[in-house]
């Protein structure tokens, strides 16, 4: 994930310049990236893993649809 995205995630954490929907989307995207970074080689990332990381790291409760959207967006960002 580019450093620009991480800057957005950090800004979302501090509440700067994002409405609630954008904040949740960015933090879910950050959780998806962390889930991928922490996964073992070849081990698939699950929506449950993304939800857990979002809660543990960002104090954000997301549902499965938000986690799936973050996975899709991460794939789009990564190409």
CSV table of N, CA and C in Angstrom, one decimal:
chain,number,residue,atom,x,y,z
A,1,UNK,N,0.8,-1.2,0.0
A,1,UNK,CA,0.0,0.0,0.0
A,1,UNK,C,0.9,1.2,0.0
A,2,UNK,N,0.5,2.2,-0.8
A,2,UNK,CA,1.4,3.4,-0.9
A,2,UNK,C,1.3,4.2,0.4
A,3,UNK,N,2.4,5.0,0.6
A,3,UNK,CA,2.5,5.8,1.8
A,3,UNK,C,1.3,6.8,1.9
A,4,UNK,N,0.8,7.2,0.7
A,4,UNK,CA,-0.3,8.2,0.6
A,4,UNK,C,-1.5,7.6,1.3
A,5,UNK,N,-1.8,6.3,1.1
A,5,UNK,CA,-2.9,5.7,1.7
A,5,UNK,C,-2.7,5.6,3.2
A,6,UNK,N,-1.5,5.3,3.6
A,6,UNK,CA,-1.3,5.3,5.1
A,6,UNK,C,-1.4,6.6,5.7
A,7,UNK,N,-1.1,7.7,5.0
A,7,UNK,CA,-1.3,9.0,5.5
A,7,UNK,C,-2.8,9.3,5.7
A,8,UNK,N,-3.6,8.8,4.7
A,8,UNK,CA,-5.0,8.9,4.8
A,8,UNK,C,-5.6,8.1,6.0
A,9,UNK,N,-5.1,6.9,6.2
A,9,UNK,CA,-5.5,6.1,7.4
A,9,UNK,C,-5.2,6.9,8.7
A,10,UNK,N,-4.0,7.4,8.8
A,10,UNK,CA,-3.6,8.1,10.0
A,10,UNK,C,-4.5,9.4,10.2
A,11,UNK,N,-4.8,10.1,9.1
A,11,UNK,CA,-5.7,11.2,9.2
A,11,UNK,C,-7.1,10.8,9.6
A,12,UNK,N,-7.5,9.7,9.1
A,12,UNK,CA,-8.9,9.2,9.5
A,12,UNK,C,-8.9,8.8,11.0
A,13,UNK,N,-7.8,8.3,11.5
A,13,UNK,CA,-7.7,7.9,12.9
A,13,UNK,C,-7.8,9.2,13.8
A,14,UNK,N,-7.2,10.3,13.3
A,14,UNK,CA,-7.3,11.5,14.1
A,14,UNK,C,-8.5,12.3,13.9
A,15,UNK,N,-9.4,11.8,12.9
A,15,UNK,CA,-10.6,12.5,12.7
A,15,UNK,C,-10.5,13.7,11.8
A,16,UNK,N,-9.4,13.9,11.1
A,16,UNK,CA,-9.2,15.1,10.3
A,16,UNK,C,-9.7,15.0,8.9
A,17,UNK,N,-10.7,15.8,8.5
A,17,UNK,CA,-11.1,15.9,7.2
A,17,UNK,C,-11.9,14.8,6.5
A,18,UNK,N,-12.4,13.9,7.3
A,18,UNK,CA,-13.2,12.8,6.7
A,18,UNK,C,-14.5,12.7,7.4
A,19,UNK,N,-15.6,12.4,6.6
A,19,UNK,CA,-16.9,12.1,7.3
A,19,UNK,C,-16.8,10.7,7.8
A,20,UNK,N,-17.9,10.3,8.5
A,20,UNK,CA,-17.9,9.0,9.1
A,20,UNK,C,-17.7,7.8,8.1
A,21,UNK,N,-18.4,8.0,7.0
A,21,UNK,CA,-18.4,6.9,6.0
A,21,UNK,C,-17.0,6.7,5.4
A,22,UNK,N,-16.3,7.9,5.0
A,22,UNK,CA,-15.0,7.8,4.5
A,22,UNK,C,-14.0,7.3,5.5
A,23,UNK,N,-14.2,7.7,6.8
A,23,UNK,CA,-13.3,7.3,7.9
A,23,UNK,C,-13.4,5.8,8.0
A,24,UNK,N,-14.6,5.2,8.1
A,24,UNK,CA,-14.7,3.8,8.2
A,24,UNK,C,-14.1,3.1,7.0
A,25,UNK,N,-14.3,3.6,5.8
A,25,UNK,CA,-13.8,2.9,4.6
A,25,UNK,C,-12.3,2.9,4.6
A,26,UNK,N,-11.7,4.0,5.0
A,26,UNK,CA,-10.2,4.1,5.1
A,26,UNK,C,-9.6,3.2,6.1
A,27,UNK,N,-10.3,3.1,7.3
A,27,UNK,CA,-9.8,2.3,8.4
A,27,UNK,C,-10.0,0.8,8.0
A,28,UNK,N,-11.1,0.5,7.4
A,28,UNK,CA,-11.2,-0.9,6.9
A,28,UNK,C,-10.2,-1.3,5.9
A,29,UNK,N,-9.9,-0.3,5.0
A,29,UNK,CA,-8.8,-0.6,4.0
A,29,UNK,C,-7.5,-0.8,4.7
A,30,UNK,N,-7.2,0.0,5.7
A,30,UNK,CA,-5.9,-0.2,6.5
A,30,UNK,C,-5.9,-1.5,7.2
A,31,UNK,N,-7.1,-2.0,7.7
A,31,UNK,CA,-7.2,-3.3,8.4
A,31,UNK,C,-6.9,-4.4,7.3
A,32,UNK,N,-7.5,-4.2,6.1
A,32,UNK,CA,-7.2,-5.2,5.1
A,32,UNK,C,-5.7,-5.3,4.7
A,33,UNK,N,-5.1,-4.2,4.6
A,33,UNK,CA,-3.7,-4.2,4.3
A,33,UNK,C,-2.9,-4.8,5.5
A,34,UNK,N,-3.2,-4.5,6.7
A,34,UNK,CA,-2.5,-5.2,7.8
A,34,UNK,C,-2.8,-6.7,7.8
A,35,UNK,N,-4.0,-7.1,7.5
A,35,UNK,CA,-4.3,-8.5,7.5
A,35,UNK,C,-3.4,-9.2,6.5
A,36,UNK,N,-3.3,-8.6,5.3
A,36,UNK,CA,-2.4,-9.2,4.3
A,36,UNK,C,-0.9,-9.2,4.7
A,37,UNK,N,-0.5,-8.2,5.3
A,37,UNK,CA,0.9,-8.1,5.8
A,37,UNK,C,1.2,-9.1,6.9
A,38,UNK,N,0.2,-9.4,7.7
A,38,UNK,CA,0.4,-10.4,8.8
A,38,UNK,C,0.1,-11.8,8.4
A,39,UNK,N,-0.5,-12.1,7.3
A,39,UNK,CA,-0.9,-13.4,6.9
A,39,UNK,C,0.4,-14.3,6.6
A,40,UNK,N,0.3,-15.5,6.9
A,40,UNK,CA,1.4,-16.4,6.5
A,40,UNK,C,1.4,-16.6,5.0
A,41,UNK,N,2.5,-17.0,4.5
A,41,UNK,CA,2.6,-17.3,3.0
A,41,UNK,C,1.5,-18.2,2.6
A,42,UNK,N,0.7,-17.8,1.6
A,42,UNK,CA,-0.3,-18.6,1.0
A,42,UNK,C,-1.6,-18.7,1.8
A,43,UNK,N,-1.6,-18.2,3.0
A,43,UNK,CA,-2.8,-18.2,3.9
A,43,UNK,C,-3.7,-17.1,3.4
A,44,UNK,N,-5.0,-17.4,3.1
A,44,UNK,CA,-5.9,-16.4,2.6
A,44,UNK,C,-6.3,-15.4,3.7
A,45,UNK,N,-6.6,-14.2,3.4
A,45,UNK,CA,-7.1,-13.2,4.3
A,45,UNK,C,-8.6,-13.4,4.4
A,46,UNK,N,-9.1,-13.4,5.6
A,46,UNK,CA,-10.6,-13.6,5.7
A,46,UNK,C,-11.2,-12.3,6.2
A,47,UNK,N,-12.5,-12.2,6.0
A,47,UNK,CA,-13.2,-11.0,6.5
A,47,UNK,C,-13.2,-11.0,8.0
A,48,UNK,N,-13.2,-12.1,8.6
A,48,UNK,CA,-13.2,-12.2,10.1
A,48,UNK,C,-11.8,-11.6,10.6
A,49,UNK,N,-10.7,-11.9,9.9
A,49,UNK,CA,-9.4,-11.4,10.2
A,49,UNK,C,-9.4,-9.9,10.1
A,50,UNK,N,-10.0,-9.4,9.0
A,50,UNK,CA,-10.0,-7.9,8.8
A,50,UNK,C,-10.9,-7.3,9.9
A,51,UNK,N,-12.0,-7.9,10.2
A,51,UNK,CA,-12.9,-7.3,11.3
A,51,UNK,C,-12.1,-7.3,12.6
A,52,UNK,N,-11.4,-8.3,12.9
A,52,UNK,CA,-10.7,-8.4,14.2
A,52,UNK,C,-9.6,-7.3,14.2
A,53,UNK,N,-8.8,-7.2,13.1
A,53,UNK,CA,-7.8,-6.2,13.1
A,53,UNK,C,-8.4,-4.8,13.2
A,54,UNK,N,-9.5,-4.5,12.5
A,54,UNK,CA,-10.1,-3.2,12.6
A,54,UNK,C,-10.5,-2.9,14.0
A,55,UNK,N,-11.0,-3.9,14.7
A,55,UNK,CA,-11.4,-3.6,16.1
A,55,UNK,C,-10.2,-3.5,17.0
A,56,UNK,N,-9.2,-4.4,16.9
A,56,UNK,CA,-8.1,-4.3,17.8
A,56,UNK,C,-7.1,-3.2,17.5
A,57,UNK,N,-6.9,-2.8,16.3
A,57,UNK,CA,-6.0,-1.8,16.0
A,57,UNK,C,-6.6,-0.4,15.9
A,58,UNK,N,-7.9,-0.3,15.4
A,58,UNK,CA,-8.5,1.0,15.2
A,58,UNK,C,-9.7,1.3,16.0
A,59,UNK,N,-10.1,0.3,16.9
A,59,UNK,CA,-11.3,0.4,17.7
A,59,UNK,C,-12.5,0.7,16.8
A,60,UNK,N,-12.6,0.0,15.7
A,60,UNK,CA,-13.7,0.1,14.7
A,60,UNK,C,-14.4,-1.2,14.5
A,61,UNK,N,-15.7,-1.2,14.7
A,61,UNK,CA,-16.5,-2.4,14.4
A,61,UNK,C,-17.0,-2.3,13.0
A,62,UNK,N,-16.7,-3.3,12.2
A,62,UNK,CA,-17.2,-3.3,10.8
A,62,UNK,C,-17.9,-4.6,10.6
A,63,UNK,N,-18.7,-4.7,9.6
A,63,UNK,CA,-19.4,-5.9,9.3
A,63,UNK,C,-18.7,-6.6,8.1
A,64,UNK,N,-19.2,-7.8,7.8
A,64,UNK,CA,-18.6,-8.6,6.7
A,64,UNK,C,-18.7,-7.8,5.4
A,65,UNK,N,-19.7,-7.1,5.1
A,65,UNK,CA,-19.8,-6.4,3.8
A,65,UNK,C,-18.7,-5.3,3.7
A,66,UNK,N,-18.5,-4.6,4.8
A,66,UNK,CA,-17.4,-3.6,4.9
A,66,UNK,C,-16.1,-4.2,4.7
A,67,UNK,N,-15.9,-5.4,5.3
A,67,UNK,CA,-14.6,-6.1,5.2
A,67,UNK,C,-14.4,-6.6,3.8
A,68,UNK,N,-15.4,-7.1,3.1
A,68,UNK,CA,-15.3,-7.6,1.7
A,68,UNK,C,-15.0,-6.4,0.8
A,69,UNK,N,-15.7,-5.2,1.1
A,69,UNK,CA,-15.4,-4.0,0.2
A,69,UNK,C,-14.0,-3.6,0.4
A,70,UNK,N,-13.4,-3.7,1.6
A,70,UNK,CA,-12.0,-3.3,1.8
A,70,UNK,C,-11.1,-4.2,1.1
A,71,UNK,N,-11.4,-5.5,1.1
A,71,UNK,CA,-10.6,-6.5,0.3
A,71,UNK,C,-10.6,-6.2,-1.2
A,72,UNK,N,-11.8,-5.9,-1.7
A,72,UNK,CA,-11.9,-5.5,-3.1
A,72,UNK,C,-11.2,-4.3,-3.4
A,73,UNK,N,-11.3,-3.3,-2.6
A,73,UNK,CA,-10.6,-2.0,-2.8
A,73,UNK,C,-9.1,-2.2,-2.7
A,74,UNK,N,-8.6,-3.0,-1.8
A,74,UNK,CA,-7.2,-3.2,-1.7
A,74,UNK,C,-6.7,-3.9,-2.9
A,75,UNK,N,-7.4,-4.9,-3.5
A,75,UNK,CA,-7.0,-5.5,-4.7
A,75,UNK,C,-6.9,-4.5,-5.8
A,76,UNK,N,-7.9,-3.5,-5.9
A,76,UNK,CA,-7.9,-2.5,-6.9
A,76,UNK,C,-6.7,-1.6,-6.8
A,77,UNK,N,-6.3,-1.2,-5.5
A,77,UNK,CA,-5.2,-0.3,-5.3
A,77,UNK,C,-3.9,-1.0,-5.6
A,78,UNK,N,-3.8,-2.3,-5.3
A,78,UNK,CA,-2.6,-3.1,-5.5
A,78,UNK,C,-2.4,-3.5,-7.0
A,79,UNK,N,-3.6,-3.5,-7.7
A,79,UNK,CA,-3.5,-3.8,-9.2
A,79,UNK,C,-3.5,-5.3,-9.3
